[in-house]
Amino acid sequence: MKKALLSTLLAGVVTLAVEAAVAADLRVGYSADVTTLDPANHRSRVTEGVILNMYDALLARTDDMKVVPELAESWKQIDATTWEFSLRKGVKFHSGAEMTAEDVKYSFDRLVKDNAMGGQTSPRKSLLGPLKDTSIVNPTTVRFHLAEPWPILAAYLPFQQVVSKAFVEKVGTPGMATQADGTGPFKLVEWRRGDSVILERFDGYYGGSPDLPPVGKAGVDRVIFKVIPESASRVAALLAGEADIVDELPVHAIKQVEANPRTKVLSTNGTRSFFIPMNNTRPPFNDVRVRQAANLSVDRKLIIDRVLSGLATPLDGLLSPESYGFNASLPKLTLDVDRAKRLLAEAGHPNGIDVTLDVANAFKDVAEAVASQLTRAGIRTKVQLWEQTTLSQTWAKPESNNRDMVFQSWGDGALDPVGIFVPVLKGKDRGNYSGFANKEIDALLTSADTEVDVAKRSKMYQDAQAIVARESPLIFLWLPQDVYGASARLKNWKPSPRGVIKLHDARVD
Amino acid sequence: MSPLRLAERLLQLIPVLLGISVIVFAMMALTPGDPVQIMLGDSLADQAQRDSLRRDMGLDLPVVERFFRFLGNALTGNFGLSFFHRRPVMDVILERLPATIELTLVAMLIAIAVAVPLGVIAAVKRNSLLDRIATVGSMLGVSMPGFWFGILLILLFAVNLHILPVSGRIGFGYEVKMATGFVLIDTLMAGRLDSFLDALRHMLLPAVTLGLAMSALLMRVTRTSMLEALSQDYVTFAEAKGLSRLRVVGRHALKNALIPTVTVAAIETGSLLGGNMIIETVFGWPGLGRLVVEAIFSRNYPLVQAAVLIYATTYVLLNFLADLLYTVLNPKVRL
């Protein structure tokens, strides 16, 4: 028995990595499994990253975050609440059926109508703001009707993929979770739950957006998203030649991956800003001078270089420099311990203050680095570790939580202030952990919500940023980069600032 | 065992499961964190969206009503929808359970194959060099963290030697038609030797990582109980009869000595089923352990509840199985 086992094992060992030998397979080491394949039934970027290789959307984003047509050929705004989209002709679903205005209307009805998904409402509904209805003008034209003006509709459309009406009616919403029929460059072969999603090139692909060259079929035969949750194992898969792209490359592996001639490191600015809300509702941080002092006490560049391996961009405000409405003329936040101490003394704390910085376990290292710098400037900071969910809950009500500071981040894939500036800094909004409430800001943000003039709206956000810079409700920190590991044989792919892995153009040697 | 006795044992499951349901439900309800908030994350969400999700998840009801609803539905085998997969919890769990069971059983086989012979030899050749090596080895095995040992194995066999895969259950190039859910069996049934061997290669590192840790414990137990058995009168008597050493140890002592080993093996199997999420994470093994840990972090109540009930049932049944095995090993034991 033992002998038999041993010889079987040896035989297994001799049949070496066959999968590595097939040239046109692109393997992604992915940090998590998708939760569903239904484009309308999730709120997860990991899930979206796989889905949008199978499903295209009306509009897409270029790498510099410009919105361009994809399944739509063009679009225009008819009036403040009506938008019209002309659809590309000859677009086919994987099943062979042609995409029509019917499918587009069906897809968006499924997203925004209550109970439209087998009795449930799509969790993506609010990503379409006040969109209430879609009408068919002719087989290649649809109109979107909004309940109120919503200038950022186009910016949010790349997040919503078009499904086939016939297919959904055939398999139902339960079937959509595990099967797929999209218009995208790859079609589903198999989803092995918890293990991998296997896709193959769709030969009937219309080519994709002309604004995102190259136009044409996908460059590889197959794509495999292989779930490898442990980062050390993901790095091992890359080094062993079992993966062509791995996401969330840990900082400690960067040198090793760079040193290996068969692997490389790729990175791009992420969409998640890091900052530290100070509790503006109670002493000591209800005094603007103390908050300004805190902002002057942090050496962002030093922490980025030493703790984050240089893979982050320092921020003087909340927004990513790539965001719409970014104010490039905010005062630069540089380390000035003397001024910080003077400000503290003016605020009545000549001997400094003692405060606590709350942080989720995952960010302990950086939080400790910030705390030691604050301490040097007289803001003696103790770090307290929390479980993330408990922490969020505690800070949802800063006015009654009796806490001082919290290490926070906010992600905004659409790179529009409405997705980050509003929730974090508008009075009582959902991510406002600092308890900051400023009438001027609230008024600006409210009017920007419905301002249709692009330049005017941008100006409103820039003004708001200037006020926030003065009021300093948060310690502004940095924008980390998304870091990927890649094999040397991978060509024509670079990380997207949206944080998703779209593989239409990618090739492998 | 009489059918009546069997039924009685099975009926004992009911209060156990009920108690566990109450505890798990209460613990999840008391843990801070809102699944709606976790699902929506940072991106745009208004109150209407929150309300509709809360209703879809059944969280708009008071907690007591939620519990009785859960209980009523559970009796009919309906454990609700997984919050994040938005599919029936049982579907999601059953997709992942076979991978965990398969890994556990193979690991247990490896553990027994290593531990029992080593334990017996260590006892028979007490204080020999071999005994010492086995003792030190088992100390190492017990104290070495699985994730560390696992990563070491990956670095050696996958990254440096390139002879075994880093992670996963089977290569994507190999077809599997799932019938039983156990890849090793399914590939053989389909007559796909290539797929079977690939599955075996994937199985090797995680199973050895788990198995060796467990074999350390089993070896200690086997050695101790063997030593005890060897000091018994019936062994002395058998030796006095002039039976060979092999026959004394193999036939007379071993049977009795194995009883504690069987108990420990059964209980360990139970805890392995629930507790190998670390190994599953390191090796990207698509099992239930990883799913449940993710579910706990994302406050996916229905999935956690159903999974814990499954764990509890398995645990109780495995204990029961160990009791049954006693009667086989030692006819004097009656249930």
mmCIF file of N, CA, C and O in Angstrom, chain B residues 250-329:
data_model
loop_
_atom_site.group_PDB
_atom_site.id
_atom_site.type_symbol
_atom_site.label_atom_id
_atom_site.label_comp_id
_atom_site.label_asym_id
_atom_site.label_seq_id
_atom_site.Cartn_x
_atom_site.Cartn_y
_atom_site.Cartn_z
ATOM 1 N N GLY B 250 1.518 -6.680 18.215
ATOM 2 C CA GLY B 250 0.609 -6.428 17.103
ATOM 3 C C GLY B 250 -0.797 -6.899 17.374
ATOM 4 O O GLY B 250 -1.766 -6.266 16.958
ATOM 5 N N ARG B 251 -0.955 -8.000 18.061
ATOM 6 C CA ARG B 251 -2.285 -8.581 18.183
ATOM 7 C C ARG B 251 -2.935 -8.251 19.520
ATOM 8 O O ARG B 251 -4.108 -7.896 19.574
ATOM 9 N N HIS B 252 -2.167 -8.356 20.558
ATOM 10 C CA HIS B 252 -2.784 -8.196 21.882
ATOM 11 C C HIS B 252 -2.739 -6.756 22.397
ATOM 12 O O HIS B 252 -3.758 -6.198 22.772
ATOM 13 N N ALA B 253 -1.545 -6.196 22.381
ATOM 14 C CA ALA B 253 -1.413 -4.865 22.980
ATOM 15 C C ALA B 253 -2.029 -3.774 22.100
ATOM 16 O O ALA B 253 -2.746 -2.898 22.572
ATOM 17 N N LEU B 254 -1.763 -3.874 20.789
ATOM 18 C CA LEU B 254 -2.134 -2.783 19.896
ATOM 19 C C LEU B 254 -3.627 -2.481 19.944
ATOM 20 O O LEU B 254 -4.054 -1.332 19.982
ATOM 21 N N LYS B 255 -4.426 -3.543 19.940
ATOM 22 C CA LYS B 255 -5.872 -3.362 19.900
ATOM 23 C C LYS B 255 -6.348 -2.485 21.046
ATOM 24 O O LYS B 255 -7.177 -1.591 20.874
ATOM 25 N N ASN B 256 -5.817 -2.757 22.212
ATOM 26 C CA ASN B 256 -6.218 -1.964 23.379
ATOM 27 C C ASN B 256 -5.599 -0.571 23.348
ATOM 28 O O ASN B 256 -6.224 0.409 23.730
ATOM 29 N N ALA B 257 -4.361 -0.559 22.869
ATOM 30 C CA ALA B 257 -3.658 0.725 22.893
ATOM 31 C C ALA B 257 -4.291 1.714 21.921
ATOM 32 O O ALA B 257 -4.166 2.924 22.090
ATOM 33 N N LEU B 258 -4.963 1.213 20.916
ATOM 34 C CA LEU B 258 -5.485 2.114 19.880
ATOM 35 C C LEU B 258 -6.722 2.893 20.317
ATOM 36 O O LEU B 258 -7.085 3.864 19.687
ATOM 37 N N ILE B 259 -7.369 2.429 21.389
ATOM 38 C CA ILE B 259 -8.629 3.084 21.772
ATOM 39 C C ILE B 259 -8.453 4.587 21.998
ATOM 40 O O ILE B 259 -9.159 5.387 21.387
ATOM 41 N N PRO B 260 -7.500 5.014 22.814
ATOM 42 C CA PRO B 260 -7.323 6.472 22.964
ATOM 43 C C PRO B 260 -6.946 7.137 21.642
ATOM 44 O O PRO B 260 -7.405 8.248 21.350
ATOM 45 N N THR B 261 -6.155 6.460 20.812
ATOM 46 C CA THR B 261 -5.766 7.036 19.527
ATOM 47 C C THR B 261 -6.995 7.306 18.670
ATOM 48 O O THR B 261 -7.119 8.361 18.039
ATOM 49 N N VAL B 262 -7.896 6.330 18.663
ATOM 50 C CA VAL B 262 -9.101 6.497 17.859
ATOM 51 C C VAL B 262 -9.917 7.688 18.355
ATOM 52 O O VAL B 262 -10.391 8.512 17.573
ATOM 53 N N THR B 263 -10.060 7.787 19.679
ATOM 54 C CA THR B 263 -10.815 8.915 20.227
ATOM 55 C C THR B 263 -10.196 10.233 19.796
ATOM 56 O O THR B 263 -10.871 11.132 19.291
ATOM 57 N N VAL B 264 -8.885 10.343 20.007
ATOM 58 C CA VAL B 264 -8.225 11.592 19.679
ATOM 59 C C VAL B 264 -8.333 11.872 18.178
ATOM 60 O O VAL B 264 -8.614 12.997 17.761
ATOM 61 N N ALA B 265 -8.147 10.827 17.380
ATOM 62 C CA ALA B 265 -8.225 11.022 15.929
ATOM 63 C C ALA B 265 -9.605 11.527 15.527
ATOM 64 O O ALA B 265 -9.730 12.442 14.704
ATOM 65 N N ALA B 266 -10.648 10.958 16.130
ATOM 66 C CA ALA B 266 -12.008 11.377 15.762
ATOM 67 C C ALA B 266 -12.248 12.829 16.170
ATOM 68 O O ALA B 266 -12.775 13.631 15.393
ATOM 69 N N ILE B 267 -11.841 13.152 17.394
ATOM 70 C CA ILE B 267 -12.071 14.525 17.861
ATOM 71 C C ILE B 267 -11.246 15.507 17.040
ATOM 72 O O ILE B 267 -11.710 16.575 16.647
ATOM 73 N N GLU B 268 -10.017 15.113 16.745
ATOM 74 C CA GLU B 268 -9.156 15.981 15.938
ATOM 75 C C GLU B 268 -9.731 16.185 14.541
ATOM 76 O O GLU B 268 -9.662 17.267 13.982
ATOM 77 N N THR B 269 -10.312 15.121 13.985
ATOM 78 C CA THR B 269 -10.940 15.263 12.678
ATOM 79 C C THR B 269 -12.036 16.313 12.759
ATOM 80 O O THR B 269 -12.164 17.171 11.891
ATOM 81 N N GLY B 270 -12.810 16.242 13.838
ATOM 82 C CA GLY B 270 -13.871 17.219 14.025
ATOM 83 C C GLY B 270 -13.333 18.634 14.086
ATOM 84 O O GLY B 270 -13.826 19.532 13.410
ATOM 85 N N SER B 271 -12.265 18.811 14.862
ATOM 86 C CA SER B 271 -11.785 20.187 14.993
ATOM 87 C C SER B 271 -11.043 20.618 13.727
ATOM 88 O O SER B 271 -11.007 21.805 13.400
ATOM 89 N N LEU B 272 -10.497 19.655 12.998
ATOM 90 C CA LEU B 272 -9.836 19.998 11.733
ATOM 91 C C LEU B 272 -10.845 20.526 10.725
ATOM 92 O O LEU B 272 -10.597 21.478 10.004
ATOM 93 N N LEU B 273 -12.016 19.887 10.700
ATOM 94 C CA LEU B 273 -13.043 20.314 9.743
ATOM 95 C C LEU B 273 -13.365 21.786 9.954
ATOM 96 O O LEU B 273 -13.575 22.532 9.015
ATOM 97 N N GLY B 274 -13.400 22.185 11.218
ATOM 98 C CA GLY B 274 -13.723 23.579 11.486
ATOM 99 C C GLY B 274 -12.511 24.462 11.574
ATOM 100 O O GLY B 274 -12.605 25.670 11.444
ATOM 101 N N GLY B 275 -11.365 23.870 11.789
ATOM 102 C CA GLY B 275 -10.237 24.694 12.180
ATOM 103 C C GLY B 275 -9.094 24.772 11.204
ATOM 104 O O GLY B 275 -8.026 25.233 11.552
ATOM 105 N N ASN B 276 -9.292 24.333 9.952
ATOM 106 C CA ASN B 276 -8.124 24.428 9.094
ATOM 107 C C ASN B 276 -8.172 25.617 8.149
ATOM 108 O O ASN B 276 -7.614 25.593 7.068
ATOM 109 N N MET B 277 -8.845 26.686 8.609
ATOM 110 C CA MET B 277 -8.902 27.843 7.699
ATOM 111 C C MET B 277 -7.531 28.454 7.457
ATOM 112 O O MET B 277 -7.313 29.074 6.430
ATOM 113 N N ILE B 278 -6.619 28.264 8.387
ATOM 114 C CA ILE B 278 -5.276 28.841 8.164
ATOM 115 C C ILE B 278 -4.602 28.118 7.004
ATOM 116 O O ILE B 278 -4.095 28.743 6.074
ATOM 117 N N ILE B 279 -4.654 26.796 7.054
ATOM 118 C CA ILE B 279 -4.049 26.026 5.962
ATOM 119 C C ILE B 279 -4.797 26.306 4.664
ATOM 120 O O ILE B 279 -4.207 26.445 3.586
ATOM 121 N N GLU B 280 -6.118 26.409 4.751
ATOM 122 C CA GLU B 280 -6.896 26.691 3.537
ATOM 123 C C GLU B 280 -6.514 28.044 2.945
ATOM 124 O O GLU B 280 -6.492 28.217 1.734
ATOM 125 N N THR B 281 -6.216 29.003 3.813
ATOM 126 C CA THR B 281 -5.829 30.322 3.314
ATOM 127 C C THR B 281 -4.437 30.276 2.689
ATOM 128 O O THR B 281 -4.220 30.766 1.592
ATOM 129 N N VAL B 282 -3.499 29.649 3.398
ATOM 130 C CA VAL B 282 -2.129 29.592 2.883
ATOM 131 C C VAL B 282 -2.083 28.900 1.521
ATOM 132 O O VAL B 282 -1.412 29.357 0.596
ATOM 133 N N PHE B 283 -2.814 27.807 1.381
ATOM 134 C CA PHE B 283 -2.745 27.038 0.147
ATOM 135 C C PHE B 283 -3.873 27.354 -0.825
ATOM 136 O O PHE B 283 -4.089 26.615 -1.782
ATOM 137 N N GLY B 284 -4.587 28.424 -0.604
ATOM 138 C CA GLY B 284 -5.680 28.774 -1.499
ATOM 139 C C GLY B 284 -6.649 27.617 -1.694
ATOM 140 O O GLY B 284 -7.159 27.392 -2.781
ATOM 141 N N TRP B 285 -6.872 26.857 -0.651
ATOM 142 C CA TRP B 285 -7.735 25.671 -0.740
ATOM 143 C C TRP B 285 -9.192 26.118 -0.640
ATOM 144 O O TRP B 285 -9.559 26.805 0.303
ATOM 145 N N PRO B 286 -10.020 25.757 -1.630
ATOM 146 C CA PRO B 286 -11.378 26.325 -1.657
ATOM 147 C C PRO B 286 -12.334 25.670 -0.677
ATOM 148 O O PRO B 286 -13.393 25.194 -1.063
ATOM 149 N N GLY B 287 -11.969 25.654 0.577
ATOM 150 C CA GLY B 287 -12.768 24.938 1.560
ATOM 151 C C GLY B 287 -13.702 25.832 2.351
ATOM 152 O O GLY B 287 -13.778 27.042 2.147
ATOM 153 N N LEU B 288 -14.378 25.187 3.304
ATOM 154 C CA LEU B 288 -15.382 25.888 4.091
ATOM 155 C C LEU B 288 -14.758 26.798 5.145
ATOM 156 O O LEU B 288 -15.292 27.863 5.459
ATOM 157 N N GLY B 289 -13.622 26.408 5.690
ATOM 158 C CA GLY B 289 -13.002 27.173 6.771
ATOM 159 C C GLY B 289 -12.766 28.615 6.372
ATOM 160 O O GLY B 289 -13.123 29.551 7.095
ATOM 161 N N ARG B 290 -12.200 28.793 5.171
ATOM 162 C CA ARG B 290 -11.914 30.133 4.672
ATOM 163 C C ARG B 290 -13.204 30.918 4.489
ATOM 164 O O ARG B 290 -13.290 32.091 4.832
ATOM 165 N N LEU B 291 -14.200 30.223 3.948
ATOM 166 C CA LEU B 291 -15.495 30.868 3.705
ATOM 167 C C LEU B 291 -16.095 31.382 5.013
ATOM 168 O O LEU B 291 -16.615 32.503 5.088
ATOM 169 N N VAL B 292 -15.993 30.561 6.058
ATOM 170 C CA VAL B 292 -16.611 30.936 7.331
ATOM 171 C C VAL B 292 -15.866 32.111 7.970
ATOM 172 O O VAL B 292 -16.482 33.023 8.512
ATOM 173 N N VAL B 293 -14.546 32.095 7.873
ATOM 174 C CA VAL B 293 -13.796 33.215 8.440
ATOM 175 C C VAL B 293 -14.171 34.515 7.724
ATOM 176 O O VAL B 293 -14.433 35.542 8.357
ATOM 177 N N GLU B 294 -14.235 34.447 6.389
ATOM 178 C CA GLU B 294 -14.666 35.639 5.644
ATOM 179 C C GLU B 294 -16.063 36.058 6.094
ATOM 180 O O GLU B 294 -16.360 37.244 6.234
ATOM 181 N N ALA B 295 -16.914 35.068 6.321
ATOM 182 C CA ALA B 295 -18.293 35.361 6.712
ATOM 183 C C ALA B 295 -18.345 36.035 8.070
ATOM 184 O O ALA B 295 -19.145 36.937 8.306
ATOM 185 N N ILE B 296 -17.470 35.617 8.977
ATOM 186 C CA ILE B 296 -17.461 36.236 10.303
ATOM 187 C C ILE B 296 -17.038 37.700 10.173
ATOM 188 O O ILE B 296 -17.663 38.601 10.717
ATOM 189 N N PHE B 297 -15.973 37.938 9.395
ATOM 190 C CA PHE B 297 -15.503 39.318 9.252
ATOM 191 C C PHE B 297 -16.530 40.199 8.557
ATOM 192 O O PHE B 297 -16.629 41.382 8.841
ATOM 193 N N SER B 298 -17.292 39.620 7.636
ATOM 194 C CA SER B 298 -18.253 40.459 6.923
ATOM 195 C C SER B 298 -19.632 40.401 7.576
ATOM 196 O O SER B 298 -20.595 40.903 7.019
ATOM 197 N N ARG B 299 -19.707 39.769 8.748
ATOM 198 C CA ARG B 299 -20.967 39.689 9.500
ATOM 199 C C ARG B 299 -22.076 39.060 8.649
ATOM 200 O O ARG B 299 -23.205 39.526 8.619
ATOM 201 N N ASN B 300 -21.697 37.989 7.970
ATOM 202 C CA ASN B 300 -22.653 37.262 7.129
ATOM 203 C C ASN B 300 -23.365 36.237 8.016
ATOM 204 O O ASN B 300 -23.083 35.040 7.987
ATOM 205 N N TYR B 301 -24.296 36.735 8.840
ATOM 206 C CA TYR B 301 -24.918 35.906 9.887
ATOM 207 C C TYR B 301 -25.442 34.556 9.402
ATOM 208 O O TYR B 301 -25.150 33.533 10.005
ATOM 209 N N PRO B 302 -26.252 34.521 8.337
ATOM 210 C CA PRO B 302 -26.840 33.224 7.974
ATOM 211 C C PRO B 302 -25.783 32.174 7.656
ATOM 212 O O PRO B 302 -25.920 31.009 8.037
ATOM 213 N N LEU B 303 -24.710 32.608 7.001
ATOM 214 C CA LEU B 303 -23.686 31.642 6.640
ATOM 215 C C LEU B 303 -22.968 31.118 7.877
ATOM 216 O O LEU B 303 -22.743 29.920 8.029
ATOM 217 N N VAL B 304 -22.658 32.016 8.800
ATOM 218 C CA VAL B 304 -21.964 31.595 10.019
ATOM 219 C C VAL B 304 -22.838 30.616 10.796
ATOM 220 O O VAL B 304 -22.384 29.552 11.235
ATOM 221 N N GLN B 305 -24.127 30.960 10.938
ATOM 222 C CA GLN B 305 -25.015 30.088 11.703
ATOM 223 C C GLN B 305 -25.098 28.692 11.103
ATOM 224 O O GLN B 305 -24.949 27.690 11.799
ATOM 225 N N ALA B 306 -25.329 28.642 9.792
ATOM 226 C CA ALA B 306 -25.473 27.334 9.157
ATOM 227 C C ALA B 306 -24.176 26.544 9.267
ATOM 228 O O ALA B 306 -24.197 25.346 9.574
ATOM 229 N N ALA B 307 -23.052 27.216 9.056
ATOM 230 C CA ALA B 307 -21.779 26.504 9.101
ATOM 231 C C ALA B 307 -21.507 25.960 10.495
ATOM 232 O O ALA B 307 -21.071 24.817 10.650
ATOM 233 N N VAL B 308 -21.801 26.768 11.513
ATOM 234 C CA VAL B 308 -21.543 26.300 12.868
ATOM 235 C C VAL B 308 -22.427 25.098 13.195
ATOM 236 O O VAL B 308 -21.982 24.132 13.827
ATOM 237 N N LEU B 309 -23.665 25.130 12.719
ATOM 238 C CA LEU B 309 -24.538 23.976 12.949
ATOM 239 C C LEU B 309 -23.968 22.727 12.279
ATOM 240 O O LEU B 309 -24.019 21.629 12.836
ATOM 241 N N ILE B 310 -23.431 22.907 11.087
ATOM 242 C CA ILE B 310 -22.843 21.758 10.399
ATOM 243 C C ILE B 310 -21.630 21.239 11.173
ATOM 244 O O ILE B 310 -21.481 20.039 11.388
ATOM 245 N N TYR B 311 -20.798 22.159 11.627
ATOM 246 C CA TYR B 311 -19.638 21.745 12.424
ATOM 247 C C TYR B 311 -20.083 20.962 13.645
ATOM 248 O O TYR B 311 -19.547 19.908 13.965
ATOM 249 N N ALA B 312 -21.067 21.503 14.342
ATOM 250 C CA ALA B 312 -21.518 20.870 15.577
ATOM 251 C C ALA B 312 -22.044 19.473 15.302
ATOM 252 O O ALA B 312 -21.720 18.510 16.013
ATOM 253 N N THR B 313 -22.868 19.357 14.255
ATOM 254 C CA THR B 313 -23.417 18.048 13.920
ATOM 255 C C THR B 313 -22.291 17.062 13.621
ATOM 256 O O THR B 313 -22.282 15.932 14.132
ATOM 257 N N THR B 314 -21.340 17.493 12.805
ATOM 258 C CA THR B 314 -20.237 16.601 12.449
ATOM 259 C C THR B 314 -19.466 16.179 13.688
ATOM 260 O O THR B 314 -19.115 15.009 13.846
ATOM 261 N N TYR B 315 -19.230 17.128 14.553
ATOM 262 C CA TYR B 315 -18.457 16.866 15.761
ATOM 263 C C TYR B 315 -19.141 15.809 16.623
ATOM 264 O O TYR B 315 -18.525 14.837 17.052
ATOM 265 N N VAL B 316 -20.431 16.009 16.819
ATOM 266 C CA VAL B 316 -21.182 15.049 17.628
ATOM 267 C C VAL B 316 -21.175 13.677 16.955
ATOM 268 O O VAL B 316 -20.943 12.647 17.602
ATOM 269 N N LEU B 317 -21.389 13.671 15.654
ATOM 270 C CA LEU B 317 -21.442 12.388 14.951
ATOM 271 C C LEU B 317 -20.086 11.687 14.979
ATOM 272 O O LEU B 317 -20.015 10.465 15.100
ATOM 273 N N LEU B 318 -19.018 12.448 14.886
ATOM 274 C CA LEU B 318 -17.684 11.829 14.907
ATOM 275 C C LEU B 318 -17.390 11.230 16.278
ATOM 276 O O LEU B 318 -16.791 10.155 16.377
ATOM 277 N N ASN B 319 -17.816 11.910 17.314
ATOM 278 C CA ASN B 319 -17.656 11.348 18.642
ATOM 279 C C ASN B 319 -18.406 10.038 18.772
ATOM 280 O O ASN B 319 -17.925 9.070 19.347
ATOM 281 N N PHE B 320 -19.583 10.047 18.206
ATOM 282 C CA PHE B 320 -20.426 8.867 18.202
ATOM 283 C C PHE B 320 -19.721 7.738 17.454
ATOM 284 O O PHE B 320 -19.672 6.586 17.894
ATOM 285 N N LEU B 321 -19.125 8.086 16.320
ATOM 286 C CA LEU B 321 -18.409 7.121 15.505
ATOM 287 C C LEU B 321 -17.242 6.535 16.294
ATOM 288 O O LEU B 321 -16.987 5.325 16.256
ATOM 289 N N ALA B 322 -16.565 7.379 17.043
ATOM 290 C CA ALA B 322 -15.442 6.897 17.861
ATOM 291 C C ALA B 322 -15.947 5.884 18.884
ATOM 292 O O ALA B 322 -15.333 4.830 19.094
ATOM 293 N N ASP B 323 -17.100 6.173 19.482
ATOM 294 C CA ASP B 323 -17.684 5.234 20.441
ATOM 295 C C ASP B 323 -17.969 3.897 19.773
ATOM 296 O O ASP B 323 -17.719 2.830 20.328
ATOM 297 N N LEU B 324 -18.524 3.966 18.554
ATOM 298 C CA LEU B 324 -18.833 2.735 17.833
ATOM 299 C C LEU B 324 -17.562 1.939 17.576
ATOM 300 O O LEU B 324 -17.545 0.713 17.680
ATOM 301 N N LEU B 325 -16.492 2.654 17.236
ATOM 302 C CA LEU B 325 -15.234 1.980 16.939
ATOM 303 C C LEU B 325 -14.674 1.264 18.174
ATOM 304 O O LEU B 325 -14.058 0.220 18.057
ATOM 305 N N TYR B 326 -14.911 1.837 19.340
ATOM 306 C CA TYR B 326 -14.496 1.169 20.577
ATOM 307 C C TYR B 326 -15.037 -0.252 20.621
ATOM 308 O O TYR B 326 -14.340 -1.185 20.935
ATOM 309 N N THR B 327 -16.338 -0.350 20.314
ATOM 310 C CA THR B 327 -16.967 -1.669 20.446
ATOM 311 C C THR B 327 -16.333 -2.653 19.478
ATOM 312 O O THR B 327 -16.310 -3.850 19.745
ATOM 313 N N VAL B 328 -15.848 -2.148 18.368
ATOM 314 C CA VAL B 328 -15.185 -3.036 17.424
ATOM 315 C C VAL B 328 -13.815 -3.440 17.976
ATOM 316 O O VAL B 328 -13.415 -4.596 17.924
ATOM 317 N N LEU B 329 -13.107 -2.442 18.503
ATOM 318 C CA LEU B 329 -11.756 -2.699 18.998
ATOM 319 C C LEU B 329 -11.775 -3.507 20.281
ATOM 320 O O LEU B 329 -10.917 -4.322 20.530
#
